[in-house]
């Protein structure tokens, strides 16, 4: 109810925003799919589901800038996620991104809830665009690596000879429990068809020590063929809590469509392993609308309970069924506005 009231209030204020500041933009994505899914657990049956956010999370947001002169601008971005199949909103109204900041020749400084430096590396090196089942979102959605941080101050430098630096500090604002401070950095290099980046996070666990997170990714494009891959590690405190994931994928444009294939390996310190395979195709109907289809599978060893994660949904075997192999076949439509 609170989400609905706040959303209505924001939409009601749009004419006032537009008249007061002409460069405020309203944008969003509506992504819905029909999926046939099987967790692979013994005795479990395949189910048909209507999902939101299989290729991209369904969302709406507001962003804008104000020219302050001398090359300096004020900026803001607030973005909310929602489920198009039910109309339900995320727990936090603007939980996807909620920042205000300044940008200029020095780069951009933001304060609020922001994407982490490692998230930038993960997104740039995922051939699936962190959409479709089998993307590297699983490492973030399983809380192995941190994708967004609240109560944060963030910096992204201007590009210098192809290099861009990112840094973040989040105040955990807790005096007890598991939620402490996060410090993160990343360095990216982009030159034409080539990209490479790496990042590091350190998250203070007040009672048990520090978690450490690492990511490296790269990409290269030749004509209509594009290759991307990454390797990410979440080394959390406690026994058997080290997680590793590697992805290698390719895409090929075919007229107005594009085909994707991705291979993924997951493993944890206790010997659990899971190998995922994703095959997807997206067909462009217009600049803002496309249809898509995908098939994904995860093959777990006898200790693995790894699942398949898409942008806004997942297929995961129960922890009581190690070795189960989830599968998903999906068709959907996505429209951006």
CSV table of C-alpha atoms in Angstrom, one decimal:
chain,number,residue,atom,x,y,z
A,1,UNK,CA,0.0,0.0,0.0
A,2,UNK,CA,2.8,2.4,0.9
A,3,UNK,CA,4.5,1.6,-2.5
A,4,UNK,CA,1.3,2.4,-4.4
A,5,UNK,CA,0.7,5.7,-2.6
A,6,UNK,CA,4.3,6.9,-3.1
A,7,UNK,CA,4.3,5.8,-6.8
A,8,UNK,CA,1.0,7.7,-7.4
A,9,UNK,CA,2.4,10.7,-5.7
A,10,UNK,CA,5.5,10.6,-7.9
A,11,UNK,CA,3.4,10.3,-11.1
A,12,UNK,CA,1.1,13.1,-10.0
A,13,UNK,CA,4.1,15.4,-9.7
A,14,UNK,CA,5.4,14.8,-13.2
A,15,UNK,CA,3.9,17.9,-14.8
A,16,UNK,CA,5.4,20.0,-12.0
A,17,UNK,CA,8.8,18.4,-12.5
A,18,UNK,CA,8.7,18.9,-16.2
A,19,UNK,CA,7.8,22.6,-16.0
A,20,UNK,CA,10.3,23.3,-13.3
A,21,UNK,CA,13.2,21.4,-14.9
A,22,UNK,CA,13.0,20.4,-18.6
A,23,UNK,CA,15.7,17.8,-18.5
A,24,UNK,CA,14.0,15.4,-16.1
A,25,UNK,CA,13.4,12.1,-17.8
A,26,UNK,CA,10.9,9.3,-17.0
A,27,UNK,CA,12.0,5.9,-18.2
A,28,UNK,CA,11.4,2.2,-17.6
A,29,UNK,CA,11.3,-1.4,-18.8
A,30,UNK,CA,8.4,-3.8,-18.9
A,31,UNK,CA,9.6,-7.4,-19.3
A,32,UNK,CA,7.2,-10.4,-19.1
A,33,UNK,CA,7.8,-14.1,-20.0
A,34,UNK,CA,6.2,-17.5,-20.0
A,35,UNK,CA,8.6,-20.1,-18.6
A,36,UNK,CA,8.5,-23.9,-18.2
A,37,UNK,CA,10.7,-24.7,-15.2
A,38,UNK,CA,11.9,-27.7,-13.4
A,39,UNK,CA,14.1,-27.6,-10.2
A,40,UNK,CA,15.3,-31.1,-10.8
A,41,UNK,CA,14.5,-32.1,-7.2
A,42,UNK,CA,13.3,-35.8,-6.8
A,43,UNK,CA,9.6,-36.0,-7.2
A,44,UNK,CA,9.2,-32.4,-8.3
A,45,UNK,CA,7.2,-31.6,-11.4
A,46,UNK,CA,7.8,-29.1,-14.1
A,47,UNK,CA,5.7,-25.9,-13.7
A,48,UNK,CA,4.6,-23.2,-16.1
A,49,UNK,CA,5.2,-19.7,-14.7
A,50,UNK,CA,4.5,-16.1,-15.8
A,51,UNK,CA,7.6,-14.2,-14.9
A,52,UNK,CA,8.7,-10.6,-14.7
A,53,UNK,CA,12.2,-9.6,-15.7
A,54,UNK,CA,13.7,-12.6,-17.5
A,55,UNK,CA,15.9,-10.5,-19.9
A,56,UNK,CA,15.8,-7.2,-18.0
A,57,UNK,CA,14.3,-6.4,-14.6
A,58,UNK,CA,11.0,-4.5,-14.9
A,59,UNK,CA,11.5,-1.0,-13.6
A,60,UNK,CA,10.6,2.7,-13.8
A,61,UNK,CA,12.7,5.7,-12.8
A,62,UNK,CA,13.4,9.4,-12.9
A,63,UNK,CA,16.7,11.0,-13.8
A,64,UNK,CA,17.8,14.5,-14.5
A,65,UNK,CA,20.6,17.1,-14.4
A,66,UNK,CA,20.9,20.8,-13.8
A,67,UNK,CA,23.7,22.9,-15.4
A,68,UNK,CA,25.5,24.8,-12.7
A,69,UNK,CA,27.9,26.5,-15.0
A,70,UNK,CA,31.6,26.1,-15.7
A,71,UNK,CA,31.2,22.5,-16.7
A,72,UNK,CA,29.6,21.4,-13.4
A,73,UNK,CA,26.2,19.7,-13.2
A,74,UNK,CA,24.0,18.4,-10.5
A,75,UNK,CA,22.3,15.1,-11.1
A,76,UNK,CA,19.9,12.6,-9.6
A,77,UNK,CA,18.5,9.2,-10.4
A,78,UNK,CA,15.9,7.2,-8.5
A,79,UNK,CA,14.8,3.8,-9.8
A,80,UNK,CA,12.1,1.4,-8.6
A,81,UNK,CA,11.7,-2.3,-9.5
A,82,UNK,CA,8.3,-4.0,-9.9
A,83,UNK,CA,6.9,-7.4,-11.0
A,84,UNK,CA,4.8,-6.9,-14.1
A,85,UNK,CA,3.1,-10.3,-13.6
A,86,UNK,CA,1.6,-9.2,-10.2
A,87,UNK,CA,2.1,-5.4,-10.1
A,88,UNK,CA,3.9,-5.8,-6.8
A,89,UNK,CA,6.8,-3.4,-6.1
A,90,UNK,CA,10.1,-4.1,-4.5
A,91,UNK,CA,10.4,-3.9,-0.7
A,92,UNK,CA,12.2,-0.5,-1.0
A,93,UNK,CA,10.4,1.9,-3.3
A,94,UNK,CA,13.6,3.1,-5.0
A,95,UNK,CA,15.7,0.1,-4.1
A,96,UNK,CA,17.4,-0.3,-7.5
A,97,UNK,CA,19.2,3.0,-7.4
A,98,UNK,CA,18.7,6.2,-5.4
A,99,UNK,CA,21.4,8.8,-5.8
A,100,UNK,CA,22.1,12.5,-6.0
A,101,UNK,CA,25.5,14.0,-7.0
A,102,UNK,CA,27.7,16.2,-9.0
A,103,UNK,CA,29.5,15.6,-12.3
A,104,UNK,CA,32.1,17.5,-14.3
A,105,UNK,CA,35.5,17.2,-15.9
A,106,UNK,CA,36.7,15.4,-12.7
A,107,UNK,CA,34.1,12.6,-13.1
A,108,UNK,CA,30.9,11.9,-11.1
A,109,UNK,CA,30.4,11.8,-7.4
A,110,UNK,CA,27.1,10.2,-6.1
A,111,UNK,CA,25.6,9.7,-2.6
A,112,UNK,CA,22.9,7.2,-1.7
A,113,UNK,CA,22.1,3.7,-2.9
A,114,UNK,CA,24.4,2.9,-5.8
A,115,UNK,CA,25.9,0.0,-7.9
A,116,UNK,CA,29.2,-1.2,-6.6
A,117,UNK,CA,32.5,-1.1,-8.5
A,118,UNK,CA,32.5,-4.9,-8.9
A,119,UNK,CA,28.9,-4.7,-10.3
A,120,UNK,CA,30.2,-2.5,-13.1
A,121,UNK,CA,32.8,-5.1,-14.1
A,122,UNK,CA,30.3,-7.9,-13.9
A,123,UNK,CA,27.8,-6.1,-16.1
A,124,UNK,CA,30.3,-5.1,-18.7
A,125,UNK,CA,31.7,-8.6,-19.1
A,126,UNK,CA,28.5,-10.7,-19.1
A,127,UNK,CA,27.4,-11.7,-22.6
A,128,UNK,CA,23.9,-12.2,-21.4
A,129,UNK,CA,23.7,-8.6,-20.1
A,130,UNK,CA,22.9,-10.0,-16.7
A,131,UNK,CA,19.6,-11.2,-18.1
A,132,UNK,CA,18.3,-14.7,-19.1
A,133,UNK,CA,18.7,-17.7,-16.9
A,134,UNK,CA,22.3,-18.6,-16.4
A,135,UNK,CA,23.8,-15.1,-16.3
A,136,UNK,CA,26.4,-14.0,-13.7
A,137,UNK,CA,23.6,-12.4,-11.6
A,138,UNK,CA,23.6,-15.6,-9.6
A,139,UNK,CA,26.8,-14.7,-7.9
A,140,UNK,CA,25.1,-11.4,-6.8
A,141,UNK,CA,21.6,-12.7,-6.0
A,142,UNK,CA,23.1,-15.4,-3.8
A,143,UNK,CA,24.8,-12.7,-1.8
A,144,UNK,CA,28.3,-14.0,-2.7
A,145,UNK,CA,29.2,-10.6,-4.2
A,146,UNK,CA,27.7,-7.2,-3.5
A,147,UNK,CA,25.8,-5.5,-6.3
A,148,UNK,CA,24.3,-2.5,-4.7
A,149,UNK,CA,25.2,-0.6,-1.5
A,150,UNK,CA,23.1,1.8,0.6
A,151,UNK,CA,24.5,4.7,2.7
A,152,UNK,CA,27.3,5.1,0.2
A,153,UNK,CA,29.6,7.7,-1.3
A,154,UNK,CA,30.8,6.8,-4.8
A,155,UNK,CA,33.2,8.2,-7.4
A,156,UNK,CA,33.6,7.4,-11.1
A,157,UNK,CA,36.4,9.2,-12.9
A,158,UNK,CA,36.3,10.7,-16.4
A,159,UNK,CA,37.8,8.4,-19.0
A,160,UNK,CA,41.6,9.1,-19.5
A,161,UNK,CA,43.2,7.3,-22.4
A,162,UNK,CA,40.5,4.6,-22.1
A,163,UNK,CA,40.9,4.1,-18.4
A,164,UNK,CA,38.1,4.7,-15.9
A,165,UNK,CA,38.4,4.3,-12.1
A,166,UNK,CA,35.6,3.6,-9.6
A,167,UNK,CA,35.6,3.8,-5.8
A,168,UNK,CA,32.9,3.4,-3.2
A,169,UNK,CA,32.6,3.6,0.6
A,170,UNK,CA,29.4,2.5,2.4
A,171,UNK,CA,28.8,3.3,6.1
A,172,UNK,CA,27.2,0.2,7.5
A,173,UNK,CA,25.6,2.3,10.2
A,174,UNK,CA,25.5,-0.6,12.6
A,175,UNK,CA,27.2,-1.1,16.0
A,176,UNK,CA,26.4,-4.8,16.2
A,177,UNK,CA,25.4,-7.7,13.9
A,178,UNK,CA,26.7,-8.7,10.5
A,179,UNK,CA,26.3,-5.4,8.5
A,180,UNK,CA,29.4,-3.3,8.5
A,181,UNK,CA,31.2,-1.0,6.1
A,182,UNK,CA,32.0,-1.7,2.5
A,183,UNK,CA,35.1,-0.4,0.7
A,184,UNK,CA,35.4,-1.0,-3.0
A,185,UNK,CA,37.5,-0.1,-6.1
A,186,UNK,CA,37.6,-1.0,-9.7
A,187,UNK,CA,39.6,-0.1,-12.8
A,188,UNK,CA,38.2,-0.4,-16.3
A,189,UNK,CA,39.8,0.0,-19.8
A,190,UNK,CA,37.9,0.3,-23.0
A,191,UNK,CA,39.3,0.9,-26.5
A,192,UNK,CA,37.0,0.4,-29.4
A,193,UNK,CA,36.0,-3.3,-29.4
A,194,UNK,CA,38.2,-4.2,-26.4
A,195,UNK,CA,37.3,-4.1,-22.7
A,196,UNK,CA,39.0,-5.3,-19.6
A,197,UNK,CA,38.2,-4.5,-15.9
A,198,UNK,CA,38.9,-5.7,-12.4
A,199,UNK,CA,37.5,-4.8,-9.0
A,200,UNK,CA,37.9,-5.5,-5.3
A,201,UNK,CA,35.6,-5.1,-2.3
A,202,UNK,CA,36.2,-5.5,1.4
A,203,UNK,CA,33.1,-5.8,3.6
A,204,UNK,CA,33.5,-5.6,7.4
A,205,UNK,CA,31.6,-8.2,9.4
A,206,UNK,CA,31.5,-6.7,12.8
A,207,UNK,CA,31.5,-9.9,14.7
A,208,UNK,CA,33.4,-12.3,12.5
A,209,UNK,CA,36.0,-10.5,10.4
A,210,UNK,CA,36.0,-9.2,6.8
A,211,UNK,CA,34.6,-10.6,3.6
A,212,UNK,CA,36.7,-10.1,0.4
A,213,UNK,CA,35.3,-10.0,-3.1
A,214,UNK,CA,37.2,-10.0,-6.4
A,215,UNK,CA,36.2,-9.8,-10.1
A,216,UNK,CA,37.9,-9.6,-13.4
A,217,UNK,CA,36.3,-9.5,-16.8
A,218,UNK,CA,37.0,-8.9,-20.4
A,219,UNK,CA,35.3,-8.6,-23.8
A,220,UNK,CA,36.1,-8.2,-27.5
A,221,UNK,CA,34.0,-7.6,-30.6
A,222,UNK,CA,34.9,-8.6,-34.2
A,223,UNK,CA,32.2,-7.6,-36.7
A,224,UNK,CA,28.9,-9.3,-35.6
A,225,UNK,CA,30.7,-11.6,-33.2
A,226,UNK,CA,31.2,-10.7,-29.6
A,227,UNK,CA,33.0,-12.5,-26.8
A,228,UNK,CA,32.8,-11.8,-23.1
A,229,UNK,CA,34.0,-13.6,-19.9
A,230,UNK,CA,34.6,-13.1,-16.2
A,231,UNK,CA,35.9,-14.7,-13.1
A,232,UNK,CA,34.5,-13.7,-9.7
A,233,UNK,CA,35.3,-14.7,-6.1
A,234,UNK,CA,33.4,-14.2,-2.9
A,235,UNK,CA,35.6,-15.1,0.1
A,236,UNK,CA,33.3,-14.8,3.1
A,237,UNK,CA,34.2,-15.4,6.7
A,238,UNK,CA,33.5,-18.8,8.2
A,239,UNK,CA,34.4,-22.4,7.1
A,240,UNK,CA,33.8,-23.5,3.5
A,241,UNK,CA,32.4,-20.0,2.5
A,242,UNK,CA,34.7,-19.3,-0.5
A,243,UNK,CA,32.7,-19.1,-3.7
A,244,UNK,CA,34.0,-19.0,-7.3
A,245,UNK,CA,32.2,-18.4,-10.6
A,246,UNK,CA,33.6,-18.3,-14.2
A,247,UNK,CA,31.6,-17.3,-17.3
A,248,UNK,CA,32.5,-17.5,-21.0
A,249,UNK,CA,30.0,-16.4,-23.6
A,250,UNK,CA,29.5,-15.3,-27.2
A,251,UNK,CA,26.9,-13.6,-29.2
A,252,UNK,CA,26.3,-13.2,-33.0
A,253,UNK,CA,24.0,-10.7,-34.7
A,254,UNK,CA,21.8,-12.1,-37.4
A,255,UNK,CA,19.9,-9.3,-39.1
A,256,UNK,CA,17.5,-7.8,-36.6
A,257,UNK,CA,18.2,-10.6,-34.1
A,258,UNK,CA,21.0,-11.8,-31.9
A,259,UNK,CA,21.9,-15.2,-30.6
A,260,UNK,CA,23.7,-15.8,-27.3
A,261,UNK,CA,25.5,-18.8,-25.7
A,262,UNK,CA,27.1,-18.8,-22.3
A,263,UNK,CA,29.0,-21.4,-20.3
A,264,UNK,CA,29.2,-21.0,-16.5
A,265,UNK,CA,31.0,-22.9,-13.7
A,266,UNK,CA,30.3,-22.5,-10.0
A,267,UNK,CA,32.1,-24.0,-7.1
A,268,UNK,CA,32.4,-23.6,-3.3
A,269,UNK,CA,35.1,-24.5,-0.9
A,270,UNK,CA,33.3,-27.6,0.3
A,271,UNK,CA,33.5,-29.3,-3.1
A,272,UNK,CA,30.1,-28.4,-4.5
A,273,UNK,CA,30.2,-27.7,-8.2
A,274,UNK,CA,27.6,-26.7,-10.8
A,275,UNK,CA,28.0,-26.1,-14.6
A,276,UNK,CA,25.4,-24.0,-16.4
A,277,UNK,CA,24.6,-23.7,-20.1
A,278,UNK,CA,22.5,-21.0,-21.7
A,279,UNK,CA,21.3,-20.6,-25.3
A,280,UNK,CA,19.2,-17.5,-26.1
A,281,UNK,CA,17.8,-15.5,-29.0
A,282,UNK,CA,16.5,-12.0,-29.1
A,283,UNK,CA,14.6,-10.5,-32.1
A,284,UNK,CA,14.3,-6.7,-32.4
A,285,UNK,CA,10.8,-5.5,-33.4
A,286,UNK,CA,11.6,-1.8,-33.0
A,287,UNK,CA,14.1,0.5,-31.2
A,288,UNK,CA,12.2,-0.2,-27.9
A,289,UNK,CA,10.6,-3.6,-28.3
A,290,UNK,CA,12.0,-7.1,-28.7
A,291,UNK,CA,10.9,-10.7,-28.2
A,292,UNK,CA,13.1,-13.5,-27.0
A,293,UNK,CA,13.5,-17.1,-26.2
A,294,UNK,CA,16.0,-19.0,-24.0
A,295,UNK,CA,16.9,-22.4,-22.7
A,296,UNK,CA,19.2,-22.9,-19.6
A,297,UNK,CA,20.3,-25.8,-17.6
A,298,UNK,CA,22.5,-26.3,-14.5
A,299,UNK,CA,24.3,-29.6,-13.8
A,300,UNK,CA,25.2,-30.0,-10.2
A,301,UNK,CA,27.5,-32.6,-8.6
A,302,UNK,CA,26.3,-34.5,-5.6
A,303,UNK,CA,27.0,-31.6,-3.3
A,304,UNK,CA,25.8,-28.8,-5.5
A,305,UNK,CA,22.5,-26.8,-5.1
A,306,UNK,CA,23.3,-24.1,-7.6
A,307,UNK,CA,20.4,-22.5,-9.4
A,308,UNK,CA,19.7,-20.4,-12.5
A,309,UNK,CA,19.2,-16.7,-12.1
A,310,UNK,CA,17.7,-14.3,-14.6
A,311,UNK,CA,17.3,-10.5,-14.2
A,312,UNK,CA,14.2,-10.7,-12.0
A,313,UNK,CA,13.6,-14.4,-11.3
A,314,UNK,CA,15.3,-17.7,-10.5
A,315,UNK,CA,15.0,-21.5,-10.6
A,316,UNK,CA,16.8,-23.0,-7.7
A,317,UNK,CA,16.7,-26.6,-6.2
A,318,UNK,CA,15.9,-26.9,-2.5
A,319,UNK,CA,18.9,-27.1,-0.2
A,320,UNK,CA,17.6,-30.5,0.9
A,321,UNK,CA,18.1,-31.8,-2.7
A,322,UNK,CA,21.8,-31.5,-3.5
A,323,UNK,CA,22.7,-32.8,-7.0
A,324,UNK,CA,19.3,-31.7,-8.5
A,325,UNK,CA,19.7,-30.2,-12.0
A,326,UNK,CA,17.3,-27.2,-12.7
A,327,UNK,CA,16.1,-26.4,-16.2
A,328,UNK,CA,14.1,-23.6,-17.8
A,329,UNK,CA,12.6,-22.9,-21.2
A,330,UNK,CA,11.4,-19.3,-21.7
A,331,UNK,CA,9.7,-17.0,-24.2
A,332,UNK,CA,9.1,-13.4,-23.5
A,333,UNK,CA,8.6,-9.8,-24.7
A,334,UNK,CA,10.4,-6.7,-23.5
A,335,UNK,CA,9.5,-3.0,-24.0
A,336,UNK,CA,11.5,0.0,-22.9
A,337,UNK,CA,10.0,3.5,-22.5
